[in-house]
Amino acid sequence: MSEHANLLKRHRAVMPSWMALNYQDPIEIVGGKGNRVTDAEGKGYLDFFTGILTNMLGYDVPEVREAVERQLATGVVHTSTAYLLRGQIELAEKIARLSGIPDAKVFFTNSGTEANETALLLAAYARRSQQVLAMRQSYHGRSFAATGVTGNRAWTNVSFSPLDVHFLHGADRHLPQFAGMSDERYIDACVQDLRHVLATATGGDVAALIAEPIQGVGGFTMPPDGLFAAYKSVLDESGVLFISDEVQTGWGRTGQSFWGIGGHGVTPDMMTFAKGLGNGFAVGGVVARGDLMDGLHAVGISTFGGNPISMAAANATLDYVLDHDLQANAARRGATIIGGLASARERLPIVRDVRGKGLMFAVELGDPRTGEPSAPLAAAVMEATRERGLLVGKGGLYGNVVRMAPPMTLTDAEAVEGLGILIASLEAVNEEAAS
């Protein structure tokens, strides 16, 4: 039995069956350097999924490693938020300044799920309402309230929620009623639907709209730029708050703006963040208007949120992003890959769509005969890329999307290499599907 097969057998004996694993024969990653990783059987890969958008700078980055080692050397791994935490304060100062939110304050958590729970609590308390608006096809985490605002049945286990949630259009232009619409007409249709939802489905005050500028698990689907500005103009009429879920779109990854919501020309009341900020260390949080953050009357702490080790890693990671202008790098490398995939699409009938911004892009797969979404084709492309030495991810409402988010340190040579593997893999799967 191979090393991977033996570990998989042990995994299945003690881990939950619903815990998803990539690939028909799952792999263990045991080493990493730069933007490449090595599995337990010695095979190397260029990583285009980075632990689900988390290893934002790649692996074994000296600046991050040394910052963590300096903190470890002090002997202080944890104190809790009951004490002053210098690294937490320094990071909060940077994030508040970068957020663009007036009088911003920051609360740190351990994950995006916790961050979204916190933002929903702040909104519900401020507005004295448990009514929330969310987007169809969205994903916001695996906890009780977070699944309540998740608009994708594959990720929602129960039909009830502590929130009263109504789902909006905005990232579903594939639906027949929106076929052929320009961006302007689609935005207008969505805004009219929002007004109708507020007039018919809600009762009194609504707490907030929570939305991802680019839907992660949804397969990197996204609304046209300007939709959320149009939504916010309606929400502002009755004081409804806007929460931008930046767990996957933050820190310049889209190349277009430092926060994903920047593409819409609007400043939200709150933003949630996590994943890439710690470059592999657990960190999440909320940055919000000071009055919203200070509004809670009950005492609160976060035992592990903002801990010294994660703060050391996050400060070093954010400094690296800013010092090396990785937002600009994401724009350049993303243009190479997205442009190459878009050109190849014309001769690949299995490809329904190529989309993305910066180093956040996806290929949607469909049956070449019927055009219907095809999860098996997406799985086949994932296997083909792994065989050729490239790690990618998956998603989409129908499980038919291969989604990718390489490290923001990706070089031009690596972008060209990854693009070549992607196209070769798509060609191989396309040929097999046609036979």
CSV table of C-alpha atoms in Angstrom, one decimal:
chain,number,residue,atom,x,y,z
A,1,MET,CA,0.0,0.0,0.0
A,2,SER,CA,1.3,3.5,-0.9
A,3,GLU,CA,2.1,6.1,1.6
A,4,HIS,CA,-1.0,8.1,0.5
A,5,ALA,CA,-3.3,5.1,0.4
A,6,ASN,CA,-2.3,4.1,4.0
A,7,LEU,CA,-2.9,7.6,5.3
A,8,LEU,CA,-6.2,7.8,3.5
A,9,LYS,CA,-7.3,4.6,5.2
A,10,ARG,CA,-6.5,6.0,8.6
A,11,HIS,CA,-8.2,9.3,7.8
A,12,ARG,CA,-11.5,7.5,6.9
A,13,ALA,CA,-11.4,5.6,10.1
A,14,VAL,CA,-11.3,8.7,12.4
A,15,MET,CA,-12.4,11.8,10.4
A,16,PRO,CA,-16.0,12.7,9.4
A,17,SER,CA,-17.2,11.4,6.1
A,18,TRP,CA,-18.4,14.9,5.0
A,19,MET,CA,-14.9,16.3,5.2
A,20,ALA,CA,-14.1,16.8,1.6
A,21,LEU,CA,-10.8,15.7,0.0
A,22,ASN,CA,-9.4,16.7,-3.4
A,23,TYR,CA,-8.6,14.0,-6.0
A,24,GLN,CA,-9.5,10.4,-6.5
A,25,ASP,CA,-6.3,9.5,-4.7
A,26,PRO,CA,-5.8,12.3,-2.1
A,27,ILE,CA,-2.3,13.5,-1.3
A,28,GLU,CA,-0.4,14.7,1.7
A,29,ILE,CA,1.7,17.8,1.3
A,30,VAL,CA,4.9,17.6,3.4
A,31,GLY,CA,7.1,20.4,2.1
A,32,GLY,CA,7.0,23.8,0.5
A,33,LYS,CA,9.3,26.4,-0.8
A,34,GLY,CA,8.4,29.5,-2.8
A,35,ASN,CA,5.2,28.7,-4.8
A,36,ARG,CA,5.8,25.0,-5.0
A,37,VAL,CA,5.0,22.1,-2.7
A,38,THR,CA,6.0,18.4,-2.4
A,39,ASP,CA,3.8,15.5,-1.4
A,40,ALA,CA,4.6,12.5,0.8
A,41,GLU,CA,5.7,10.4,-2.1
A,42,GLY,CA,8.2,13.0,-3.4
A,43,LYS,CA,6.2,14.5,-6.3
A,44,GLY,CA,6.4,18.3,-6.7
A,45,TYR,CA,3.7,20.7,-7.7
A,46,LEU,CA,3.2,24.4,-8.6
A,47,ASP,CA,0.5,25.5,-6.3
A,48,PHE,CA,-2.4,27.4,-7.8
A,49,PHE,CA,-4.8,27.0,-4.8
A,50,THR,CA,-2.6,27.8,-1.8
A,51,GLY,CA,-4.5,26.0,0.9
A,52,ILE,CA,-7.8,27.6,-0.3
A,53,LEU,CA,-6.3,31.1,-0.8
A,54,THR,CA,-4.4,31.0,2.4
A,55,ASN,CA,-0.7,30.8,1.7
A,56,MET,CA,-0.9,34.2,0.0
A,57,LEU,CA,2.9,34.7,-0.2
A,58,GLY,CA,3.7,31.0,-0.9
A,59,TYR,CA,5.8,28.8,1.4
A,60,ASP,CA,8.8,29.3,3.7
A,61,VAL,CA,8.9,33.1,3.3
A,62,PRO,CA,11.9,34.4,5.3
A,63,GLU,CA,10.2,37.6,6.5
A,64,VAL,CA,7.2,35.7,7.9
A,65,ARG,CA,9.2,32.8,9.3
A,66,GLU,CA,11.7,35.1,11.1
A,67,ALA,CA,8.9,37.3,12.6
A,68,VAL,CA,7.3,34.1,14.0
A,69,GLU,CA,10.6,32.9,15.3
A,70,ARG,CA,11.3,36.2,17.0
A,71,GLN,CA,8.0,36.0,18.9
A,72,LEU,CA,8.6,32.3,19.8
A,73,ALA,CA,12.0,33.3,21.2
A,74,THR,CA,10.3,35.6,23.8
A,75,GLY,CA,8.6,32.5,25.2
A,76,VAL,CA,5.2,34.2,24.9
A,77,VAL,CA,2.9,32.1,22.6
A,78,HIS,CA,-0.3,33.2,24.2
A,79,THR,CA,-1.7,35.7,26.7
A,80,SER,CA,-5.3,36.3,25.5
A,81,THR,CA,-7.0,39.6,24.9
A,82,ALA,CA,-7.3,40.2,28.6
A,83,TYR,CA,-3.8,41.8,28.2
A,84,LEU,CA,-2.5,44.4,25.9
A,85,LEU,CA,-1.1,42.8,22.7
A,86,ARG,CA,1.4,45.1,20.9
A,87,GLY,CA,1.3,43.1,17.6
A,88,GLN,CA,-2.6,43.1,17.6
A,89,ILE,CA,-2.7,46.9,18.1
A,90,GLU,CA,-0.1,47.4,15.3
A,91,LEU,CA,-2.0,45.2,12.9
A,92,ALA,CA,-5.3,46.8,13.7
A,93,GLU,CA,-3.8,50.3,13.1
A,94,LYS,CA,-2.7,49.2,9.6
A,95,ILE,CA,-6.0,47.5,8.7
A,96,ALA,CA,-8.1,50.4,10.0
A,97,ARG,CA,-6.0,52.8,7.9
A,98,LEU,CA,-6.2,50.6,4.8
A,99,SER,CA,-10.0,50.0,5.1
A,100,GLY,CA,-11.2,53.4,4.2
A,101,ILE,CA,-13.9,53.0,6.8
A,102,PRO,CA,-14.4,56.2,8.9
A,103,ASP,CA,-13.3,55.9,12.5
A,104,ALA,CA,-12.6,52.2,11.9
A,105,LYS,CA,-12.0,49.7,14.7
A,106,VAL,CA,-10.8,46.1,14.4
A,107,PHE,CA,-11.7,42.9,16.2
A,108,PHE,CA,-9.6,39.7,15.6
A,109,THR,CA,-10.9,36.2,15.4
A,110,ASN,CA,-9.4,32.9,14.2
A,111,SER,CA,-11.2,32.3,10.9
A,112,GLY,CA,-13.5,33.8,8.3
A,113,THR,CA,-16.5,31.9,9.8
A,114,GLU,CA,-15.9,33.6,13.2
A,115,ALA,CA,-15.4,37.0,11.5
A,116,ASN,CA,-18.7,36.7,9.7
A,117,GLU,CA,-20.5,35.6,12.8
A,118,THR,CA,-19.1,38.7,14.6
A,119,ALA,CA,-20.1,41.1,11.8
A,120,LEU,CA,-23.7,39.6,11.8
A,121,LEU,CA,-23.9,40.1,15.6
A,122,LEU,CA,-22.8,43.7,15.3
A,123,ALA,CA,-25.3,44.4,12.6
A,124,ALA,CA,-28.2,42.6,14.4
A,125,TYR,CA,-27.5,44.5,17.6
A,126,ALA,CA,-27.1,47.9,15.9
A,127,ARG,CA,-30.3,47.5,14.0
A,128,ARG,CA,-32.3,45.5,16.6
A,129,SER,CA,-33.2,43.0,13.9
A,130,GLN,CA,-32.3,39.5,12.9
A,131,GLN,CA,-33.4,40.1,9.3
A,132,VAL,CA,-30.5,39.8,6.9
A,133,LEU,CA,-30.0,40.0,3.1
A,134,ALA,CA,-27.5,37.8,1.4
A,135,MET,CA,-26.6,36.7,-2.2
A,136,ARG,CA,-27.7,33.6,-4.0
A,137,GLN,CA,-24.8,31.1,-4.6
A,138,SER,CA,-22.9,32.7,-1.6
A,139,TYR,CA,-20.8,31.0,1.1
A,140,HIS,CA,-19.9,32.6,4.4
A,141,GLY,CA,-18.7,29.7,6.7
A,142,ARG,CA,-19.8,26.6,8.4
A,143,SER,CA,-21.3,27.8,11.7
A,144,PHE,CA,-25.0,28.2,12.5
A,145,ALA,CA,-25.5,31.9,11.4
A,146,ALA,CA,-22.9,31.7,8.7
A,147,THR,CA,-24.7,28.8,7.0
A,148,GLY,CA,-27.9,30.7,7.4
A,149,VAL,CA,-26.6,33.4,5.0
A,150,THR,CA,-25.0,30.8,2.6
A,151,GLY,CA,-27.0,30.6,-0.6
A,152,ASN,CA,-25.7,27.2,-1.8
A,153,ARG,CA,-27.6,24.1,-0.8
A,154,ALA,CA,-24.5,21.9,-1.0
A,155,TRP,CA,-23.1,23.7,2.0
A,156,THR,CA,-26.2,24.1,4.1
A,157,ASN,CA,-27.2,21.3,6.4
A,158,VAL,CA,-30.4,22.6,8.1
A,159,SER,CA,-33.3,24.6,6.8
A,160,PHE,CA,-33.6,26.8,9.9
A,161,SER,CA,-31.3,29.6,11.1
A,162,PRO,CA,-31.1,32.1,13.9
A,163,LEU,CA,-31.5,34.7,11.2
A,164,ASP,CA,-34.4,35.6,8.9
A,165,VAL,CA,-32.6,35.6,5.5
A,166,HIS,CA,-33.7,36.7,2.1
A,167,PHE,CA,-31.4,36.0,-0.9
A,168,LEU,CA,-30.8,38.5,-3.8
A,169,HIS,CA,-29.7,38.2,-7.4
A,170,GLY,CA,-26.3,39.6,-8.5
A,171,ALA,CA,-24.1,36.7,-9.5
A,172,ASP,CA,-26.5,34.6,-11.4
A,173,ARG,CA,-26.5,36.0,-15.0
A,174,HIS,CA,-26.6,32.5,-16.3
A,175,LEU,CA,-30.3,32.3,-15.5
A,176,PRO,CA,-32.7,32.6,-18.5
A,177,GLN,CA,-34.4,35.8,-17.3
A,178,PHE,CA,-31.1,37.7,-17.5
A,179,ALA,CA,-29.9,36.3,-20.8
A,180,GLY,CA,-28.4,38.9,-23.1
A,181,MET,CA,-28.6,41.8,-20.6
A,182,SER,CA,-26.0,44.5,-20.6
A,183,ASP,CA,-24.3,45.2,-17.2
A,184,GLU,CA,-26.5,48.3,-16.8
A,185,ARG,CA,-29.8,46.4,-17.5
A,186,TYR,CA,-28.7,43.6,-15.2
A,187,ILE,CA,-27.9,45.9,-12.4
A,188,ASP,CA,-31.2,47.7,-12.8
A,189,ALA,CA,-33.1,44.4,-12.8
A,190,CYS,CA,-31.3,43.4,-9.5
A,191,VAL,CA,-32.0,46.7,-7.9
A,192,GLN,CA,-35.7,46.5,-8.8
A,193,ASP,CA,-35.7,43.0,-7.3
A,194,LEU,CA,-34.1,44.3,-4.1
A,195,ARG,CA,-36.7,47.0,-3.7
A,196,HIS,CA,-39.4,44.3,-4.2
A,197,VAL,CA,-37.9,42.0,-1.6
A,198,LEU,CA,-37.7,44.9,0.9
A,199,ALA,CA,-41.4,45.8,0.1
A,200,THR,CA,-42.8,42.2,0.3
A,201,ALA,CA,-40.6,39.7,2.1
A,202,THR,CA,-39.2,41.7,5.0
A,203,GLY,CA,-41.0,42.9,8.0
A,204,GLY,CA,-39.7,46.2,9.3
A,205,ASP,CA,-36.0,47.0,9.8
A,206,VAL,CA,-33.4,44.9,8.1
A,207,ALA,CA,-30.0,44.5,9.8
A,208,ALA,CA,-27.6,44.2,6.9
A,209,LEU,CA,-26.7,42.9,3.5
A,210,ILE,CA,-23.7,40.5,3.6
A,211,ALA,CA,-22.0,39.8,0.3
A,212,GLU,CA,-18.7,38.6,-1.3
A,213,PRO,CA,-17.4,40.9,-4.0
A,214,ILE,CA,-16.3,37.6,-5.8
A,215,GLN,CA,-18.0,34.5,-4.6
A,216,GLY,CA,-15.4,32.0,-3.5
A,217,VAL,CA,-17.1,28.6,-3.1
A,218,GLY,CA,-19.6,29.8,-5.7
A,219,GLY,CA,-16.9,29.3,-8.3
A,220,PHE,CA,-15.5,32.9,-8.5
A,221,THR,CA,-18.8,34.2,-9.9
A,222,MET,CA,-19.2,37.9,-9.5
A,223,PRO,CA,-21.6,40.8,-10.2
A,224,PRO,CA,-20.7,43.5,-12.6
A,225,ASP,CA,-18.8,46.4,-11.1
A,226,GLY,CA,-21.1,48.9,-9.6
A,227,LEU,CA,-23.9,46.5,-8.5
A,228,PHE,CA,-23.1,46.9,-4.8
A,229,ALA,CA,-22.9,50.7,-5.0
A,230,ALA,CA,-26.4,50.6,-6.5
A,231,TYR,CA,-27.6,48.2,-3.8
A,232,LYS,CA,-26.1,50.4,-1.1
A,233,SER,CA,-27.9,53.5,-2.4
A,234,VAL,CA,-31.2,51.6,-1.8
A,235,LEU,CA,-30.1,50.2,1.6
A,236,ASP,CA,-29.0,53.6,2.8
A,237,GLU,CA,-32.6,54.9,2.4
A,238,SER,CA,-33.6,52.8,5.4
A,239,GLY,CA,-30.3,52.5,7.2
A,240,VAL,CA,-29.5,48.9,6.3
A,241,LEU,CA,-25.9,48.1,6.9
A,242,PHE,CA,-23.5,46.6,4.3
A,243,ILE,CA,-21.0,43.9,5.2
A,244,SER,CA,-18.4,43.0,2.6
A,245,ASP,CA,-17.0,39.5,3.0
A,246,GLU,CA,-13.3,40.0,2.0
A,247,VAL,CA,-12.1,36.6,3.3
A,248,GLN,CA,-11.0,35.6,-0.2
A,249,THR,CA,-10.9,39.0,-2.0
A,250,GLY,CA,-8.8,41.1,0.3
A,251,TRP,CA,-5.2,42.3,0.3
A,252,GLY,CA,-5.0,43.2,-3.4
A,253,ARG,CA,-5.6,39.7,-4.8
A,254,THR,CA,-8.0,41.0,-7.5
A,255,GLY,CA,-5.3,43.3,-8.8
A,256,GLN,CA,-8.0,45.9,-9.4
A,257,SER,CA,-8.2,47.2,-5.8
A,258,PHE,CA,-6.9,46.4,-2.3
A,259,TRP,CA,-10.3,45.2,-1.2
A,260,GLY,CA,-12.6,43.4,-3.6
A,261,ILE,CA,-15.4,45.8,-2.9
A,262,GLY,CA,-13.2,48.6,-4.3
A,263,GLY,CA,-14.3,47.6,-7.8
A,264,HIS,CA,-17.8,48.8,-7.0
A,265,GLY,CA,-16.8,52.2,-5.8
A,266,VAL,CA,-18.4,52.0,-2.4
A,267,THR,CA,-17.2,51.9,1.2
A,268,PRO,CA,-19.0,49.3,3.3
A,269,ASP,CA,-19.9,49.7,6.9
A,270,MET,CA,-18.0,46.6,7.8
A,271,MET,CA,-15.5,44.2,6.2
A,272,THR,CA,-14.6,40.7,7.3
A,273,PHE,CA,-11.2,39.2,6.5
A,274,ALA,CA,-9.1,36.0,7.1
A,275,LYS,CA,-7.2,33.4,5.1
A,276,GLY,CA,-4.2,35.1,3.3
A,277,LEU,CA,-3.5,37.6,6.0
A,278,GLY,CA,-1.6,35.1,8.1
A,279,ASN,CA,0.0,33.3,5.2
A,280,GLY,CA,-1.0,30.0,6.8
A,281,PHE,CA,-1.4,31.1,10.4
A,282,ALA,CA,-4.9,31.2,11.7
A,283,VAL,CA,-6.2,34.8,11.7
A,284,GLY,CA,-9.5,36.5,10.9
A,285,GLY,CA,-11.4,39.6,11.9
A,286,VAL,CA,-13.8,42.4,11.3
A,287,VAL,CA,-13.0,46.1,10.5
A,288,ALA,CA,-16.0,48.3,11.1
A,289,ARG,CA,-17.2,51.8,11.8
A,290,GLY,CA,-16.2,52.6,15.4
A,291,ASP,CA,-19.8,53.2,16.5
A,292,LEU,CA,-20.8,49.8,15.3
A,293,MET,CA,-17.8,48.0,16.9
A,294,ASP,CA,-18.3,49.9,20.2
A,295,GLY,CA,-22.1,49.4,20.2
A,296,LEU,CA,-22.3,46.0,22.0
A,297,HIS,CA,-23.2,46.4,25.7
A,298,ALA,CA,-22.0,42.9,26.9
A,299,VAL,CA,-18.3,42.1,27.7
A,300,GLY,CA,-16.5,40.2,25.0
A,301,ILE,CA,-13.1,38.6,24.4
A,302,SER,CA,-11.4,36.3,21.9
A,303,THR,CA,-9.2,33.8,23.7
A,304,PHE,CA,-7.1,33.0,20.7
A,305,GLY,CA,-8.1,35.8,18.3
A,306,GLY,CA,-5.2,38.2,17.9
A,307,ASN,CA,-2.7,35.8,19.6
A,308,PRO,CA,1.0,36.9,19.5
A,309,ILE,CA,2.1,34.2,17.0
A,310,SER,CA,-0.6,34.9,14.4
A,311,MET,CA,-0.1,38.6,14.8
A,312,ALA,CA,3.6,38.3,14.2
A,313,ALA,CA,2.9,36.4,11.0
A,314,ALA,CA,0.1,38.7,9.9
A,315,ASN,CA,2.1,41.9,10.4
A,316,ALA,CA,5.0,40.5,8.4
A,317,THR,CA,2.6,39.2,5.7
A,318,LEU,CA,0.8,42.5,5.3
A,319,ASP,CA,4.0,44.5,5.3
A,320,TYR,CA,5.4,42.2,2.6
A,321,VAL,CA,2.3,42.7,0.4
A,322,LEU,CA,2.6,46.4,0.7
A,323,ASP,CA,6.4,46.7,0.4
A,324,HIS,CA,6.4,44.5,-2.8
A,325,ASP,CA,3.3,45.9,-4.4
A,326,LEU,CA,1.7,42.5,-4.8
A,327,GLN,CA,-1.5,44.0,-5.9
A,328,ALA,CA,0.2,45.2,-9.1
A,329,ASN,CA,1.8,41.8,-9.5
A,330,ALA,CA,-1.6,40.1,-9.2
A,331,ALA,CA,-2.9,42.3,-11.9
A,332,ARG,CA,0.0,41.5,-14.3
A,333,ARG,CA,0.2,37.7,-13.7
A,334,GLY,CA,-3.6,37.4,-13.7
A,335,ALA,CA,-3.8,39.1,-17.1
A,336,THR,CA,-1.4,36.6,-18.5
A,337,ILE,CA,-3.3,33.6,-17.3
A,338,ILE,CA,-6.9,34.8,-17.8
A,339,GLY,CA,-6.0,36.1,-21.2
A,340,GLY,CA,-4.4,32.8,-22.2
A,341,LEU,CA,-7.3,30.8,-21.0
A,342,ALA,CA,-9.8,33.1,-22.7
A,343,SER,CA,-8.0,32.6,-26.0
A,344,ALA,CA,-7.9,28.8,-25.6
A,345,ARG,CA,-11.6,28.7,-24.8
A,346,GLU,CA,-12.6,29.2,-28.4
A,347,ARG,CA,-11.3,25.7,-29.4
A,348,LEU,CA,-12.4,23.9,-26.2
A,349,PRO,CA,-16.1,23.0,-26.3
A,350,ILE,CA,-16.0,21.8,-22.7
A,351,VAL,CA,-15.2,25.3,-21.4
A,352,ARG,CA,-18.4,27.3,-20.7
A,353,ASP,CA,-16.7,30.3,-19.2
A,354,VAL,CA,-13.4,31.8,-18.2
A,355,ARG,CA,-13.7,34.5,-15.5
A,356,GLY,CA,-11.7,36.3,-12.8
A,357,LYS,CA,-9.8,39.3,-11.6
A,358,GLY,CA,-6.1,39.3,-10.9
A,359,LEU,CA,-4.9,36.1,-9.3
A,360,MET,CA,-8.4,34.9,-8.7
A,361,PHE,CA,-9.8,33.1,-11.7
A,362,ALA,CA,-11.8,30.1,-12.8
A,363,VAL,CA,-12.8,27.8,-15.7
A,364,GLU,CA,-16.4,26.6,-15.8
A,365,LEU,CA,-16.9,23.2,-17.5
A,366,GLY,CA,-20.0,21.9,-19.3
A,367,ASP,CA,-21.0,19.0,-21.4
A,368,PRO,CA,-19.9,19.8,-25.0
A,369,ARG,CA,-23.1,18.3,-26.4
A,370,THR,CA,-25.7,19.8,-24.2
A,371,GLY,CA,-23.9,22.7,-22.6
A,372,GLU,CA,-25.2,21.6,-19.2
A,373,PRO,CA,-22.9,22.0,-16.1
A,374,SER,CA,-20.6,19.0,-15.7
A,375,ALA,CA,-19.0,18.2,-12.3
A,376,PRO,CA,-17.3,15.1,-13.7
A,377,LEU,CA,-15.5,17.2,-16.3
A,378,ALA,CA,-14.3,19.6,-13.6
A,379,ALA,CA,-13.0,16.6,-11.6
A,380,ALA,CA,-11.3,15.2,-14.7
A,381,VAL,CA,-9.5,18.6,-15.2
A,382,MET,CA,-8.4,18.6,-11.6
A,383,GLU,CA,-6.9,15.1,-12.0
A,384,ALA,CA,-5.2,16.1,-15.2
A,385,THR,CA,-3.6,19.1,-13.7
A,386,ARG,CA,-2.4,17.2,-10.7
A,387,GLU,CA,-0.8,14.5,-12.9
A,388,ARG,CA,1.1,17.3,-14.8
A,389,GLY,CA,2.3,19.0,-11.5
A,390,LEU,CA,-0.3,21.7,-10.8
A,391,LEU,CA,-2.6,22.0,-7.8
A,392,VAL,CA,-6.0,23.7,-8.4
A,393,GLY,CA,-9.3,23.9,-6.6
A,394,LYS,CA,-13.0,23.4,-7.4
A,395,GLY,CA,-16.3,25.1,-6.6
A,396,GLY,CA,-19.4,26.4,-8.3
A,397,LEU,CA,-23.1,25.9,-7.5
A,398,TYR,CA,-23.1,22.8,-9.6
A,399,GLY,CA,-19.6,21.6,-8.7
A,400,ASN,CA,-18.4,22.3,-12.3
A,401,VAL,CA,-15.9,25.0,-11.8
A,402,VAL,CA,-12.1,24.7,-11.5
A,403,ARG,CA,-11.0,27.7,-9.5
A,404,MET,CA,-7.5,29.0,-8.9
A,405,ALA,CA,-5.8,31.6,-6.7
A,406,PRO,CA,-2.0,31.3,-6.9
A,407,PRO,CA,0.3,33.0,-4.4
A,408,MET,CA,0.5,36.7,-5.1
A,409,THR,CA,4.2,36.3,-5.4
A,410,LEU,CA,3.8,34.3,-8.6
A,411,THR,CA,6.5,35.1,-11.2
A,412,ASP,CA,6.0,35.6,-14.9
A,413,ALA,CA,7.7,32.3,-15.6
A,414,GLU,CA,5.4,30.5,-13.1
A,415,ALA,CA,2.4,32.1,-14.6
A,416,VAL,CA,3.4,30.9,-18.1
A,417,GLU,CA,4.2,27.4,-16.7
A,418,GLY,CA,0.8,27.1,-14.9
A,419,LEU,CA,-1.1,28.4,-17.9
A,420,GLY,CA,0.6,25.8,-20.1
A,421,ILE,CA,-0.4,23.0,-17.8
A,422,LEU,CA,-3.9,24.2,-17.6
A,423,ILE,CA,-4.3,24.4,-21.3
A,424,ALA,CA,-2.7,21.0,-21.8
A,425,SER,CA,-5.1,19.5,-19.2
A,426,LEU,CA,-8.1,21.1,-20.7
A,427,GLU,CA,-7.1,19.9,-24.2
A,428,ALA,CA,-6.7,16.3,-22.9
A,429,VAL,CA,-10.1,16.3,-21.1
A,430,ASN,CA,-11.8,18.0,-24.1
A,431,GLU,CA,-10.4,15.3,-26.4
A,432,GLU,CA,-11.6,12.5,-24.2
A,433,ALA,CA,-15.0,14.1,-23.8
A,434,ALA,CA,-15.4,14.3,-27.6
A,435,SER,CA,-14.5,10.7,-28.2
